Amino acid sequence: MRTWLLLFLPVMGALVLAGCTHSSGASAQPLPRHLDPEFLRGMTFAHEGYRGNNGYGGATTGPSLDSLKGLNVNAVAIVPYTFMREMRPLDSLPIPDRVGSETDEAVIHCIRQAREQGFTVMLKPQIWVRGSWPGEIRFEDEEGWNRFFAAYRNWMLHYGKMAAAEGVEALCIGTEMVQATLGYPEQWRSLIASLREVYPGKLTYAANWGEEFENITFWSDLDAIGLNSYYPLSMEEQPTDAQLRAGALRWMRLADSISVAYDRPLWLTEVGYRSVASAWQNPHAEAGDRPVSLEAQERCYAALAEAVRSSSRLEGMFIWKWPSYLGHREGRDDRNTGFVPGGKPAGEVLTRLYAPAPRAASVTPSL
């Protein structure tokens, strides 16, 4: 969910400020009250097992999944991590095996719990880079890159086979790997072809907002275009609601245009806002010393909801994020500056957005 704001702020800042000179950008036609019954009303279900018993496969996973139903969530992204300690050539990416980590047994248990509770599942393996983020993965020469892609292929095929065996509906083949995707698109096309030999479900990729999302060239090889959307809604300190809506509508129109160009549906593989002051400026950023602001988070969610309803290309979204312990309790602490919407006014906005149409209340999304 990381990004380098300095790369994109001048362009996006100008776009956002330009948008403040006109109205909220409301559509000429009334926006639909309800999302399509098949829409993926998703949440990233994050492994947070810091006490060894409350991550994937722990005692709290089932109740935490169940609490998502109160938000009308019908799909979850399950996110097992591997770890890179430093930027150097490697021959393998480790599968966690420590108690309390995202072991295969824990991930499979979580997948089964989610599916038993009626959720559509997207498996979304990611790389955690110590002191950095996946967008900065790079190597000095082609040998380093070739070794990395060989290791990455084996690692992703492992999860592709797991997803196939467990009936997982969607697999996200990578997240925010800016240097790797923009520099080596043919490696990704080859990986996609290999995954299709072992996994029959939908494939997507979670692109970082800005440069990566707007310049990937292999979208047509996938089943859906994935965007981790942390575009600023406004760079103003005190924007109006109309300005926030205009900012959200602007990036949604951009995403829609890429979806049209590649003739693939759009998924927001990540989107979210902290309950912190000025949450609309840099949605990806750490809270730092900014004070809690439930109102700022709520206003961002309201702008997001209008943008979501405006899109004719969007078929699903996954809010960042919800922990594998009882996340609804976390949201009741007014000192919390995290992304979790539960127990906060933002959660009420999300619940209304995700509400099914009266006749579609029992529909399970299909991919």
Short mmCIF file of C-alpha atoms in Angstrom, two decimals:
data_model
loop_
_atom_site.label_atom_id
_atom_site.label_comp_id
_atom_site.label_asym_id
_atom_site.label_seq_id
_atom_site.Cartn_x
_atom_site.Cartn_y
_atom_site.Cartn_z
CA MET A 1 0.00 0.00 0.00
CA ARG A 2 3.06 2.16 -0.17
CA THR A 3 3.81 4.76 -2.84
CA TRP A 4 6.29 7.50 -3.58
CA LEU A 5 4.26 10.69 -3.41
CA LEU A 6 7.09 12.82 -4.73
CA LEU A 7 6.88 11.08 -8.10
CA PHE A 8 3.23 11.90 -8.65
CA LEU A 9 2.28 14.80 -6.40
CA PRO A 10 3.05 17.60 -8.89
CA VAL A 11 0.78 16.07 -11.52
CA MET A 12 -2.00 14.88 -9.24
CA GLY A 13 -1.84 18.03 -7.14
CA ALA A 14 -2.38 20.15 -10.22
CA LEU A 15 -5.27 17.97 -11.31
CA VAL A 16 -6.91 18.13 -7.91
CA LEU A 17 -6.52 21.88 -7.59
CA ALA A 18 -7.86 22.35 -11.09
CA GLY A 19 -10.88 20.30 -10.13
CA CYS A 20 -11.62 22.65 -7.26
CA THR A 21 -12.65 25.36 -9.68
CA HIS A 22 -15.85 23.61 -10.65
CA SER A 23 -18.68 21.76 -8.98
CA SER A 24 -18.52 18.38 -7.29
CA GLY A 25 -18.52 16.59 -10.62
CA ALA A 26 -21.93 15.02 -10.04
CA SER A 27 -23.04 12.85 -12.91
CA ALA A 28 -25.63 14.12 -15.34
CA GLN A 29 -27.66 11.00 -14.58
CA PRO A 30 -28.68 10.05 -11.02
CA LEU A 31 -26.21 7.64 -9.45
CA PRO A 32 -27.55 4.15 -8.68
CA ARG A 33 -28.68 3.59 -5.11
CA HIS A 34 -27.38 0.02 -5.04
CA LEU A 35 -24.34 -1.68 -6.51
CA ASP A 36 -24.82 -4.60 -8.87
CA PRO A 37 -25.67 -7.84 -7.02
CA GLU A 38 -22.50 -9.45 -8.43
CA PHE A 39 -20.28 -6.56 -7.27
CA LEU A 40 -17.39 -7.66 -5.04
CA ARG A 41 -18.07 -5.79 -1.81
CA GLY A 42 -14.65 -6.61 -0.50
CA MET A 43 -12.34 -6.16 2.46
CA THR A 44 -8.65 -6.95 2.86
CA PHE A 45 -8.59 -9.45 5.72
CA ALA A 46 -5.15 -8.89 7.21
CA HIS A 47 -3.13 -11.45 9.16
CA GLU A 48 -2.29 -9.77 12.45
CA GLY A 49 -1.03 -12.49 14.72
CA TYR A 50 1.25 -10.60 17.01
CA ARG A 51 0.33 -12.74 20.02
CA GLY A 52 0.71 -15.97 18.10
CA ASN A 53 -2.94 -16.95 18.31
CA ASN A 54 -4.93 -14.19 16.63
CA GLY A 55 -3.67 -14.35 13.05
CA TYR A 56 -4.88 -16.60 10.23
CA GLY A 57 -6.02 -19.89 11.71
CA GLY A 58 -6.29 -18.45 15.21
CA ALA A 59 -9.29 -18.44 17.50
CA THR A 60 -10.34 -14.92 16.50
CA THR A 61 -10.36 -15.43 12.73
CA GLY A 62 -13.88 -16.83 12.54
CA PRO A 63 -15.52 -14.16 14.72
CA SER A 64 -13.61 -11.40 12.91
CA LEU A 65 -14.79 -12.70 9.54
CA ASP A 66 -18.32 -12.90 10.90
CA SER A 67 -18.17 -9.27 12.02
CA LEU A 68 -17.64 -8.21 8.39
CA LYS A 69 -21.19 -9.25 7.58
CA GLY A 70 -22.41 -6.25 9.55
CA LEU A 71 -20.76 -4.07 6.90
CA ASN A 72 -22.42 -6.02 4.05
CA VAL A 73 -19.04 -7.37 2.94
CA ASN A 74 -19.30 -10.38 0.61
CA ALA A 75 -15.66 -10.87 -0.45
CA VAL A 76 -12.30 -10.93 1.31
CA ALA A 77 -8.68 -10.69 0.19
CA ILE A 78 -6.43 -13.04 2.15
CA VAL A 79 -2.82 -11.82 2.14
CA PRO A 80 0.07 -14.17 2.95
CA TYR A 81 3.46 -12.42 3.00
CA THR A 82 6.95 -13.50 2.15
CA PHE A 83 9.93 -11.44 3.27
CA MET A 84 12.94 -9.87 1.58
CA ARG A 85 15.50 -8.71 4.09
CA GLU A 86 17.62 -6.80 1.61
CA MET A 87 17.88 -5.94 -2.08
CA ARG A 88 20.20 -8.64 -3.35
CA PRO A 89 19.88 -11.48 -5.86
CA LEU A 90 18.03 -14.46 -4.43
CA ASP A 91 17.13 -17.98 -5.44
CA SER A 92 13.96 -18.48 -3.41
CA LEU A 93 11.24 -16.62 -1.56
CA PRO A 94 10.44 -18.25 1.77
CA ILE A 95 7.04 -19.65 2.75
CA PRO A 96 6.48 -18.70 6.41
CA ASP A 97 6.71 -21.65 8.81
CA ARG A 98 6.86 -19.96 12.21
CA VAL A 99 3.97 -20.50 14.63
CA GLY A 100 1.66 -17.50 14.42
CA SER A 101 2.80 -16.56 10.91
CA GLU A 102 1.10 -17.02 7.54
CA THR A 103 1.97 -20.70 7.22
CA ASP A 104 0.29 -22.76 4.52
CA GLU A 105 -1.83 -24.42 7.18
CA ALA A 106 -2.96 -21.07 8.59
CA VAL A 107 -3.74 -19.58 5.17
CA ILE A 108 -5.71 -22.65 4.07
CA HIS A 109 -7.64 -22.65 7.34
CA CYS A 110 -8.53 -18.99 6.82
CA ILE A 111 -9.60 -19.61 3.21
CA ARG A 112 -11.86 -22.43 4.33
CA GLN A 113 -13.37 -20.37 7.12
CA ALA A 114 -14.10 -17.52 4.74
CA ARG A 115 -15.68 -19.77 2.12
CA GLU A 116 -17.74 -21.61 4.74
CA GLN A 117 -19.12 -18.24 5.81
CA GLY A 118 -20.12 -17.46 2.24
CA PHE A 119 -17.38 -15.02 1.25
CA THR A 120 -15.85 -14.87 -2.20
CA VAL A 121 -12.06 -15.12 -1.73
CA MET A 122 -9.17 -13.45 -3.50
CA LEU A 123 -5.75 -14.82 -2.53
CA LYS A 124 -3.25 -11.95 -2.66
CA PRO A 125 0.33 -13.04 -1.83
CA GLN A 126 2.67 -10.10 -1.24
CA ILE A 127 6.34 -9.36 -0.59
CA TRP A 128 7.29 -7.48 2.55
CA VAL A 129 10.57 -5.63 1.97
CA ARG A 130 12.41 -4.63 5.12
CA GLY A 131 12.90 -0.87 5.28
CA SER A 132 11.37 -0.35 1.85
CA TRP A 133 8.44 -1.51 -0.29
CA PRO A 134 7.94 -3.75 -3.36
CA GLY A 135 8.09 -0.80 -5.75
CA GLU A 136 11.77 -0.41 -4.93
CA ILE A 137 12.79 -3.99 -5.66
CA ARG A 138 15.60 -3.73 -8.20
CA PHE A 139 18.83 -5.46 -9.14
CA GLU A 140 22.07 -4.29 -10.70
CA ASP A 141 22.11 -6.64 -13.67
CA GLU A 142 19.99 -9.02 -15.73
CA GLU A 143 21.30 -12.03 -13.84
CA GLY A 144 19.88 -10.60 -10.62
CA TRP A 145 16.53 -9.96 -12.25
CA ASN A 146 16.42 -13.43 -13.84
CA ARG A 147 17.13 -15.09 -10.50
CA PHE A 148 14.44 -12.99 -8.85
CA PHE A 149 11.79 -13.81 -11.44
CA ALA A 150 12.61 -17.53 -11.25
CA ALA A 151 12.15 -17.40 -7.48
CA TYR A 152 9.01 -15.30 -7.80
CA ARG A 153 7.51 -17.70 -10.35
CA ASN A 154 8.01 -20.70 -8.05
CA TRP A 155 6.59 -18.77 -5.10
CA MET A 156 3.50 -17.59 -6.98
CA LEU A 157 2.89 -21.01 -8.53
CA HIS A 158 2.86 -22.41 -5.00
CA TYR A 159 -0.05 -20.11 -4.15
CA GLY A 160 -1.69 -20.68 -7.52
CA LYS A 161 -1.85 -24.41 -6.79
CA MET A 162 -3.17 -23.68 -3.29
CA ALA A 163 -5.85 -21.39 -4.70
CA ALA A 164 -6.90 -24.05 -7.22
CA ALA A 165 -7.06 -26.79 -4.60
CA GLU A 166 -9.18 -24.65 -2.26
CA GLY A 167 -11.57 -23.33 -4.90
CA VAL A 168 -10.44 -19.73 -4.46
CA GLU A 169 -12.24 -17.50 -6.93
CA ALA A 170 -9.46 -14.99 -7.70
CA LEU A 171 -5.67 -14.79 -7.46
CA CYS A 172 -3.72 -11.54 -7.37
CA ILE A 173 -0.34 -12.24 -8.96
CA GLY A 174 1.59 -9.31 -7.48
CA THR A 175 1.33 -6.03 -5.63
CA GLU A 176 2.99 -2.65 -6.28
CA MET A 177 6.14 -4.05 -7.90
CA VAL A 178 6.76 -0.93 -9.95
CA GLN A 179 10.30 -1.59 -11.21
CA ALA A 180 9.53 -5.21 -12.03
CA THR A 181 6.30 -4.60 -13.95
CA LEU A 182 7.32 -1.55 -15.94
CA GLY A 183 10.76 -2.90 -16.78
CA TYR A 184 9.95 -6.55 -17.50
CA PRO A 185 6.41 -6.98 -18.87
CA GLU A 186 7.32 -10.17 -20.77
CA GLN A 187 8.31 -11.86 -17.52
CA TRP A 188 4.80 -11.17 -16.25
CA ARG A 189 3.17 -12.47 -19.41
CA SER A 190 5.17 -15.67 -19.01
CA LEU A 191 4.14 -15.94 -15.35
CA ILE A 192 0.48 -15.43 -16.24
CA ALA A 193 0.66 -18.19 -18.85
CA SER A 194 2.24 -20.55 -16.30
CA LEU A 195 -0.40 -19.73 -13.69
CA ARG A 196 -3.21 -20.47 -16.12
CA GLU A 197 -1.86 -24.01 -16.41
CA VAL A 198 -2.41 -24.66 -12.68
CA TYR A 199 -5.17 -22.23 -11.65
CA PRO A 200 -8.58 -21.91 -13.36
CA GLY A 201 -9.90 -18.80 -11.58
CA LYS A 202 -9.64 -15.09 -12.26
CA LEU A 203 -6.21 -13.41 -12.34
CA THR A 204 -5.47 -9.79 -11.52
CA TYR A 205 -2.52 -7.64 -10.48
CA ALA A 206 -2.63 -4.91 -7.81
CA ALA A 207 -0.89 -1.90 -9.36
CA ASN A 208 0.30 1.04 -7.34
CA TRP A 209 -1.59 4.25 -8.06
CA GLY A 210 0.03 6.65 -10.49
CA GLU A 211 2.99 5.66 -12.65
CA GLU A 212 2.62 1.89 -12.42
CA PHE A 213 -1.15 1.65 -12.85
CA GLU A 214 -1.12 4.09 -15.74
CA ASN A 215 1.73 2.42 -17.66
CA ILE A 216 1.43 -1.35 -17.26
CA THR A 217 1.18 -2.99 -20.69
CA PHE A 218 0.06 -6.54 -19.84
CA TRP A 219 -3.45 -5.78 -18.56
CA SER A 220 -4.99 -7.64 -21.52
CA ASP A 221 -3.36 -10.87 -20.33
CA LEU A 222 -5.31 -10.69 -17.06
CA ASP A 223 -9.00 -11.06 -16.26
CA ALA A 224 -9.31 -7.79 -14.35
CA ILE A 225 -7.33 -4.57 -13.98
CA GLY A 226 -6.31 -4.05 -10.35
CA LEU A 227 -5.69 -0.64 -8.80
CA ASN A 228 -4.39 0.10 -5.32
CA SER A 229 -5.96 3.54 -5.19
CA TYR A 230 -4.32 6.00 -2.83
CA TYR A 231 -4.71 8.98 -5.13
CA PRO A 232 -5.11 12.22 -3.14
CA LEU A 233 -8.67 13.52 -3.08
CA SER A 234 -7.51 17.07 -2.40
CA MET A 235 -4.32 18.81 -1.28
CA GLU A 236 -6.30 21.53 0.49
CA GLU A 237 -6.14 21.70 4.28
CA GLN A 238 -9.89 22.30 4.55
CA PRO A 239 -11.55 21.15 1.32
CA THR A 240 -15.27 21.21 0.85
CA ASP A 241 -17.18 17.98 0.39
CA ALA A 242 -17.64 18.99 -3.25
CA GLN A 243 -13.87 19.22 -3.70
CA LEU A 244 -13.37 15.78 -2.16
CA ARG A 245 -16.00 14.29 -4.44
CA ALA A 246 -14.41 15.97 -7.46
CA GLY A 247 -11.04 14.47 -6.56
CA ALA A 248 -12.49 10.98 -6.18
CA LEU A 249 -14.46 11.23 -9.41
CA ARG A 250 -11.36 12.41 -11.27
CA TRP A 251 -9.23 9.37 -10.43
CA MET A 252 -12.17 7.05 -11.01
CA ARG A 253 -12.61 8.46 -14.52
CA LEU A 254 -8.89 7.88 -15.15
CA ALA A 255 -9.18 4.28 -13.95
CA ASP A 256 -12.30 3.75 -16.06
CA SER A 257 -10.46 4.98 -19.16
CA ILE A 258 -7.69 2.41 -18.69
CA SER A 259 -10.30 -0.30 -18.16
CA VAL A 260 -11.93 0.69 -21.45
CA ALA A 261 -8.61 0.85 -23.31
CA TYR A 262 -7.71 -2.73 -22.33
CA ASP A 263 -11.27 -4.08 -22.39
CA ARG A 264 -10.99 -5.52 -18.89
CA PRO A 265 -13.16 -4.85 -15.82
CA LEU A 266 -11.75 -2.70 -13.05
CA TRP A 267 -11.17 -3.84 -9.48
CA LEU A 268 -9.94 -1.65 -6.65
CA THR A 269 -7.59 -4.19 -5.13
CA GLU A 270 -6.90 -1.74 -2.30
CA VAL A 271 -8.54 1.51 -1.28
CA GLY A 272 -8.91 3.10 2.13
CA TYR A 273 -8.39 6.09 4.37
CA ARG A 274 -7.10 6.50 7.91
CA SER A 275 -9.18 8.08 10.65
CA VAL A 276 -6.70 10.94 10.87
CA ALA A 277 -6.66 14.66 10.12
CA SER A 278 -6.24 15.51 6.41
CA ALA A 279 -6.72 11.86 5.46
CA TRP A 280 -7.62 13.01 1.94
CA GLN A 281 -4.17 14.44 1.17
CA ASN A 282 -1.93 11.37 1.25
CA PRO A 283 -4.17 8.36 1.90
CA HIS A 284 -1.23 5.95 1.94
CA ALA A 285 0.83 7.86 4.51
CA GLU A 286 1.55 6.93 8.10
CA ALA A 287 -0.47 8.79 10.72
CA GLY A 288 2.63 10.38 12.24
CA ASP A 289 1.69 13.04 14.76
CA ARG A 290 -1.61 13.90 13.09
CA PRO A 291 -4.56 13.74 15.47
CA VAL A 292 -7.44 11.31 15.18
CA SER A 293 -10.27 12.54 12.98
CA LEU A 294 -13.21 10.22 12.49
CA GLU A 295 -14.87 12.99 10.49
CA ALA A 296 -12.01 13.19 7.96
CA GLN A 297 -12.18 9.45 7.35
CA GLU A 298 -15.97 9.58 7.00
CA ARG A 299 -15.76 12.40 4.45
CA CYS A 300 -13.23 10.46 2.39
CA TYR A 301 -15.49 7.41 2.41
CA ALA A 302 -18.44 9.52 1.31
CA ALA A 303 -16.43 10.83 -1.66
CA LEU A 304 -15.27 7.31 -2.48
CA ALA A 305 -18.86 6.03 -2.38
CA GLU A 306 -19.96 8.57 -4.98
CA ALA A 307 -17.03 7.72 -7.24
CA VAL A 308 -17.77 4.00 -6.94
CA ARG A 309 -21.41 4.50 -7.86
CA SER A 310 -20.39 6.64 -10.85
CA SER A 311 -18.26 3.96 -12.51
CA SER A 312 -19.60 1.74 -15.26
CA ARG A 313 -16.35 -0.27 -15.30
CA LEU A 314 -15.85 -1.11 -11.63
CA GLU A 315 -16.84 -4.66 -10.67
CA GLY A 316 -15.33 -4.93 -7.21
CA MET A 317 -13.29 -3.30 -4.46
CA PHE A 318 -11.36 -4.34 -1.38
CA ILE A 319 -11.16 -1.87 1.49
CA TRP A 320 -7.81 -1.63 3.26
CA LYS A 321 -8.16 -3.14 5.85
CA TRP A 322 -9.61 -5.41 8.58
CA PRO A 323 -7.51 -7.40 11.07
CA SER A 324 -7.85 -11.10 11.74
CA TYR A 325 -8.71 -10.38 15.36
CA LEU A 326 -12.01 -8.74 16.30
CA GLY A 327 -11.64 -5.64 14.17
CA HIS A 328 -14.95 -4.10 15.12
CA ARG A 329 -13.61 -3.56 18.64
CA GLU A 330 -10.54 -1.74 17.38
CA GLY A 331 -12.74 0.81 15.67
CA ARG A 332 -14.43 1.80 18.90
CA ASP A 333 -11.27 3.37 20.27
CA ASP A 334 -11.38 7.07 19.38
CA ARG A 335 -7.58 7.24 19.70
CA ASN A 336 -7.23 4.90 16.75
CA THR A 337 -5.67 6.43 13.62
CA GLY A 338 -5.71 3.24 11.56
CA PHE A 339 -7.52 2.27 8.38
CA VAL A 340 -10.10 -0.02 9.99
CA PRO A 341 -13.57 1.45 9.33
CA GLY A 342 -15.47 -0.70 11.83
CA GLY A 343 -17.14 1.08 14.73
CA LYS A 344 -16.48 4.45 13.09
CA PRO A 345 -18.72 6.74 11.03
CA ALA A 346 -16.81 5.60 7.93
CA GLY A 347 -18.09 2.11 8.58
CA GLU A 348 -21.65 3.38 8.38
CA VAL A 349 -20.91 4.96 4.98
CA LEU A 350 -19.41 1.68 3.79
CA THR A 351 -22.37 -0.32 5.08
CA ARG A 352 -24.74 1.85 3.07
CA LEU A 353 -22.55 1.62 -0.04
CA TYR A 354 -22.35 -2.17 0.22
CA ALA A 355 -26.04 -2.64 1.01
CA PRO A 356 -27.60 -5.07 -1.48
CA ALA A 357 -30.72 -4.19 -3.38
CA PRO A 358 -33.80 -5.64 -1.64
CA ARG A 359 -34.28 -8.42 -4.20
CA ALA A 360 -30.56 -9.26 -4.34
CA ALA A 361 -29.92 -9.73 -0.64
CA SER A 362 -29.11 -13.44 -0.98
CA VAL A 363 -27.00 -13.26 -4.14
CA THR A 364 -23.45 -14.60 -3.82
CA PRO A 365 -21.01 -12.87 -6.17
CA SER A 366 -19.60 -15.06 -8.91
CA LEU A 367 -16.40 -14.61 -10.82
#
